[in-house]
mmCIF file of C-alpha atoms in Angstrom:
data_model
loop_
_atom_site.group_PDB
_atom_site.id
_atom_site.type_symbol
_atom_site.label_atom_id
_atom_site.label_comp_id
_atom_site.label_asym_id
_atom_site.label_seq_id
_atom_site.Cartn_x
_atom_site.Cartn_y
_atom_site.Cartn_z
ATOM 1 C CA UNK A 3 235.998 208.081 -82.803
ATOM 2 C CA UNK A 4 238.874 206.959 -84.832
ATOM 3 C CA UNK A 5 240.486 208.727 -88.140
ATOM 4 C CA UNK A 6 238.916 205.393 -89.868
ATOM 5 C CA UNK A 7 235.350 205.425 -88.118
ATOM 6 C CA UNK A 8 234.811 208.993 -89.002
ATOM 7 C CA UNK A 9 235.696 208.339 -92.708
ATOM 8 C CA UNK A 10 233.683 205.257 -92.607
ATOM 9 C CA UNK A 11 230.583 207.153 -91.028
ATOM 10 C CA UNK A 12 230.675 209.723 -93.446
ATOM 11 C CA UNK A 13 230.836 206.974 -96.754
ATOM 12 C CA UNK A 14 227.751 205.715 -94.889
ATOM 13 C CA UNK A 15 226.106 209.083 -94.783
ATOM 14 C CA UNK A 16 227.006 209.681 -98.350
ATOM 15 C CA UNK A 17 225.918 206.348 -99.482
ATOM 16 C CA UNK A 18 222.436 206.784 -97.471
ATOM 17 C CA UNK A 19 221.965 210.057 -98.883
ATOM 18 C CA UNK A 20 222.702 208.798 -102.768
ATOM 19 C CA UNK A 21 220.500 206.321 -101.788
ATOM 20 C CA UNK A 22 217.657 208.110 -100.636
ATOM 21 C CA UNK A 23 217.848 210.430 -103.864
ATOM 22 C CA UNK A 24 217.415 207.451 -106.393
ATOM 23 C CA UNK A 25 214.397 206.521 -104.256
ATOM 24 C CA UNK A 26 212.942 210.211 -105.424
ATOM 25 C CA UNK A 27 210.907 210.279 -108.602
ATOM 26 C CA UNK A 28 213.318 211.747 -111.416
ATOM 27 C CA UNK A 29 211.435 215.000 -112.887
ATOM 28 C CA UNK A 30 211.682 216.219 -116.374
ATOM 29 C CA UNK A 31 212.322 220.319 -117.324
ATOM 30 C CA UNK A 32 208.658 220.751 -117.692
ATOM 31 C CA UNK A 33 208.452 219.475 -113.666
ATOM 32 C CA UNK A 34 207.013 216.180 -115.165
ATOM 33 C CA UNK A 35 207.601 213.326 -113.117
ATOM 34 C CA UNK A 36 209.744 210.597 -115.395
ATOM 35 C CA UNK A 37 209.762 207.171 -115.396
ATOM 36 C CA UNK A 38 211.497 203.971 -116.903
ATOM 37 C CA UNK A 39 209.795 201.732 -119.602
ATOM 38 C CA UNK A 40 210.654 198.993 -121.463
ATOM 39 C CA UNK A 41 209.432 197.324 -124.354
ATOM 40 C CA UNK A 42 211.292 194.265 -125.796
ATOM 41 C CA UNK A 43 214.958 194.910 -125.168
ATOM 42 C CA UNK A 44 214.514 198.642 -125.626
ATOM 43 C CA UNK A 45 214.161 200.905 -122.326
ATOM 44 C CA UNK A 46 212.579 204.307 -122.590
ATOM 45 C CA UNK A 47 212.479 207.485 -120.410
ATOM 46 C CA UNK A 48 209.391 209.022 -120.436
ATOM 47 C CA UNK A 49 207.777 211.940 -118.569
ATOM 48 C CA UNK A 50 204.529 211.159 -117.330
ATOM 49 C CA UNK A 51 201.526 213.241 -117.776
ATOM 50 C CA UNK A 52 199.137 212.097 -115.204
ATOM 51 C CA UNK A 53 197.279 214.973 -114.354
ATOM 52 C CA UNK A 54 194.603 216.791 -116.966
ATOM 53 C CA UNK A 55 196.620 220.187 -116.898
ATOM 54 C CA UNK A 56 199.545 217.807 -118.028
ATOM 55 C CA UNK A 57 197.870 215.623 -120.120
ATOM 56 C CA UNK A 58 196.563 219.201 -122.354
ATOM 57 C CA UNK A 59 200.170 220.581 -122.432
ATOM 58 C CA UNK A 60 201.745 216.645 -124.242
ATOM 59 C CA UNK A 61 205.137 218.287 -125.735
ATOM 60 C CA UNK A 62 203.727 221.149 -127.686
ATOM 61 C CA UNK A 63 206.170 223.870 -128.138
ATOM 62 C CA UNK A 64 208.852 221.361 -127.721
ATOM 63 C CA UNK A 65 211.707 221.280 -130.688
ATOM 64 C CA UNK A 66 213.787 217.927 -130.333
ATOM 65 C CA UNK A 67 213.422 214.675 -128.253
ATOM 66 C CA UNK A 68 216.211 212.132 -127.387
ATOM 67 C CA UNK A 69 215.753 209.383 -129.674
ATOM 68 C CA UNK A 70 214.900 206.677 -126.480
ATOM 69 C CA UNK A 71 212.711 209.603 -124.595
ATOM 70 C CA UNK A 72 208.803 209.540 -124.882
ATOM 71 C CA UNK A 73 205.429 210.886 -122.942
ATOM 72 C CA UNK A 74 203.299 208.931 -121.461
ATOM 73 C CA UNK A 75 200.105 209.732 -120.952
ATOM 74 C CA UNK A 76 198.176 208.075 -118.849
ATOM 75 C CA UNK A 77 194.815 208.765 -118.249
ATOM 76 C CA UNK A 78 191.755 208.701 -116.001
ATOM 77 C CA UNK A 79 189.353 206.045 -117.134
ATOM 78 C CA UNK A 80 190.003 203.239 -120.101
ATOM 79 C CA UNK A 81 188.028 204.703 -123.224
ATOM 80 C CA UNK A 82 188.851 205.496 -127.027
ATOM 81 C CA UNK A 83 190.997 209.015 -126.242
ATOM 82 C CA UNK A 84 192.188 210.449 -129.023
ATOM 83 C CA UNK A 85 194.942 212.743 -129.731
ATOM 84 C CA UNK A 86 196.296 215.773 -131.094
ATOM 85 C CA UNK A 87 198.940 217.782 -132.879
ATOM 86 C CA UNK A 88 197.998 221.603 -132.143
ATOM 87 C CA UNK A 89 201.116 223.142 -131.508
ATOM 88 C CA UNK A 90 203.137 220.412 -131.181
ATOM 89 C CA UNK A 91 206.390 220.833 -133.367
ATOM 90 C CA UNK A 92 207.298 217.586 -133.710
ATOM 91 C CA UNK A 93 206.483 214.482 -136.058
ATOM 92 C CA UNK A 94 205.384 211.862 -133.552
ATOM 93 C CA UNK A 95 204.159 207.927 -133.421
ATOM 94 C CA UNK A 96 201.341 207.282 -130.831
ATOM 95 C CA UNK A 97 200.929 203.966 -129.273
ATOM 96 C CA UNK A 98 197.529 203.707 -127.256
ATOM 97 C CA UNK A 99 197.718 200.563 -124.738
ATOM 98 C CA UNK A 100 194.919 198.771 -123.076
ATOM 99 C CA UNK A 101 195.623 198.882 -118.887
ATOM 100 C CA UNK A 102 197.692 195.906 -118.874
ATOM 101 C CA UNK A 103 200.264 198.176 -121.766
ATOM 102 C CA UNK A 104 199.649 196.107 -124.246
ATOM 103 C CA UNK A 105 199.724 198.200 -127.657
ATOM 104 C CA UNK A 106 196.556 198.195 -129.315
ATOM 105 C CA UNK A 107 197.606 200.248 -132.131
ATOM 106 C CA UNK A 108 200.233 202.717 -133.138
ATOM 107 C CA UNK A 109 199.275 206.372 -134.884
ATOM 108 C CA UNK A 110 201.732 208.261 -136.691
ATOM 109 C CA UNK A 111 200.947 212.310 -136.480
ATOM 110 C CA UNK A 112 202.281 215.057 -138.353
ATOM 111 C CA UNK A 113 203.047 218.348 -136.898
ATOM 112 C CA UNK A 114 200.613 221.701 -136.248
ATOM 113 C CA UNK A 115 197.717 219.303 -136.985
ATOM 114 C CA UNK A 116 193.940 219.006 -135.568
ATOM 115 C CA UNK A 117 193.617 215.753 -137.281
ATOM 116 C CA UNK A 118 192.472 212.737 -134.647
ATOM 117 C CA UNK A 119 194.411 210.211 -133.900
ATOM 118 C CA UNK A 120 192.286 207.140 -131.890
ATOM 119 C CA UNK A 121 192.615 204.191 -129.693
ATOM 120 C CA UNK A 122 191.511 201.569 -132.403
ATOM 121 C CA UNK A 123 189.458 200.122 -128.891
ATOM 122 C CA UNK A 124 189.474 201.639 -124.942
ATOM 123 C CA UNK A 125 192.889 202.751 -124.187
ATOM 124 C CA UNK A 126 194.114 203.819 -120.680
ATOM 125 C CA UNK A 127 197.814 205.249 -122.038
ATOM 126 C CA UNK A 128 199.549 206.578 -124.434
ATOM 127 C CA UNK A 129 202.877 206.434 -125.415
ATOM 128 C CA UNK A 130 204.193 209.667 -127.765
ATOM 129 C CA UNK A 131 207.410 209.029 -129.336
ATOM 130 C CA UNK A 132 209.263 210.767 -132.648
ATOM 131 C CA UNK A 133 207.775 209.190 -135.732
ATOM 132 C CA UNK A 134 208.590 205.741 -136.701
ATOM 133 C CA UNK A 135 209.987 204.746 -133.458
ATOM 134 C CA UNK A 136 207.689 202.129 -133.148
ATOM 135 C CA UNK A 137 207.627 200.815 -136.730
ATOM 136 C CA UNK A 138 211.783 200.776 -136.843
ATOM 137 C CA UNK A 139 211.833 198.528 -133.653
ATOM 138 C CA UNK A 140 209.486 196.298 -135.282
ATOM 139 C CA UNK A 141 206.855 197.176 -132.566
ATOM 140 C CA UNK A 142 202.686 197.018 -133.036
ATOM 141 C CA UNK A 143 199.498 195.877 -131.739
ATOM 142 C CA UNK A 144 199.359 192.926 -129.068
ATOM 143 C CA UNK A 145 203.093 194.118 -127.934
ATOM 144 C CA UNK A 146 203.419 194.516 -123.982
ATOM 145 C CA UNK A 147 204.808 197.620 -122.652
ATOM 146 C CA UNK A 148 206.769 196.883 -119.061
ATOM 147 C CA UNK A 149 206.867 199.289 -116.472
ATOM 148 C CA UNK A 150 203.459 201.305 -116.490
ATOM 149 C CA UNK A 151 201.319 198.952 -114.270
ATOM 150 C CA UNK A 152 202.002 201.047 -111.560
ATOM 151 C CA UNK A 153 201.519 204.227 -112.873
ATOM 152 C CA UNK A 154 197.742 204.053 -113.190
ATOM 153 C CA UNK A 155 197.504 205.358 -109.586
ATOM 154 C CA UNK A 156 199.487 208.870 -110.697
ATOM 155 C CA UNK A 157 196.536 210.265 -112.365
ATOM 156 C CA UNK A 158 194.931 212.974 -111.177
#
């Protein structure tokens, strides 16, 4: 093997590897699988709670979230869910979606609250953002949400 083949074999085994590692699901600090959404021209991370234990943890406890960061929740069967803000620290918009992600209405929540916040009809996600996200993008009901069709076969 030539000085050139061997540096050409190992660019292939680095590129290989780099590309094997984007084909991984990108995981959150909580150990929350992530994924990319997009609605409009805006493109959100969001960790993914697809399993119940998940699903009961949402961000409490958190303190901050990136301004283009969210949760999505997505959940076992499409039905009015309802949501939360026991001891969750932040002020957060909900948007429940339909499975296609289309928005059928967005909640705003306040902190440390038991109030419920519903699905105005059966919802099969939910996207938590910080408050007014939704409203300062000019986002409501009847807007489609790209990128979670194939997420509905995550939950556990």
């Amino acid at each position: 093997m030539t000085p050139f083949s061997s540096r050409l074999s190992a660019v292939a085994l680095c590129f290989g590897g780099l590309l094997a590692g984007l084909a991984q699901p990108a995981f959150s600090d909580a150990g929350m699988p992530q994924a990319e959404l997009t609605i409009g021209m805006y493109r959100i991370v969001a960790e993914v709670a697809a399993t119940q234990e998940d699903r009961m943890r949402g961000l409490m406890q958190r303190k901050s979230m990136p301004p283009s960061r969210g949760m999505l929740f997505v959940f076992t069967e499409q039905q009015r869910h309802c949501m939360w803000m026991k001891n969750t620290l932040l002020p957060l918009s909900v948007a429940f979606m339909d499975e296609s992600g289309r928005i059928l209405n967005v909640e705003d929540m306040q902190p440390q609250t038991e109030d419920s916040h519903c699905a105005a009809r059966p919802a099969r996600f939910a996207l938590e953002m910080n408050l007014g996200w939704f409203r300062e993008k000019g986002l409501s009901a009847g807007t489609k949400v790209g990128g979670i069709d194939r997420l509905a076969v995550q939950v556990r």
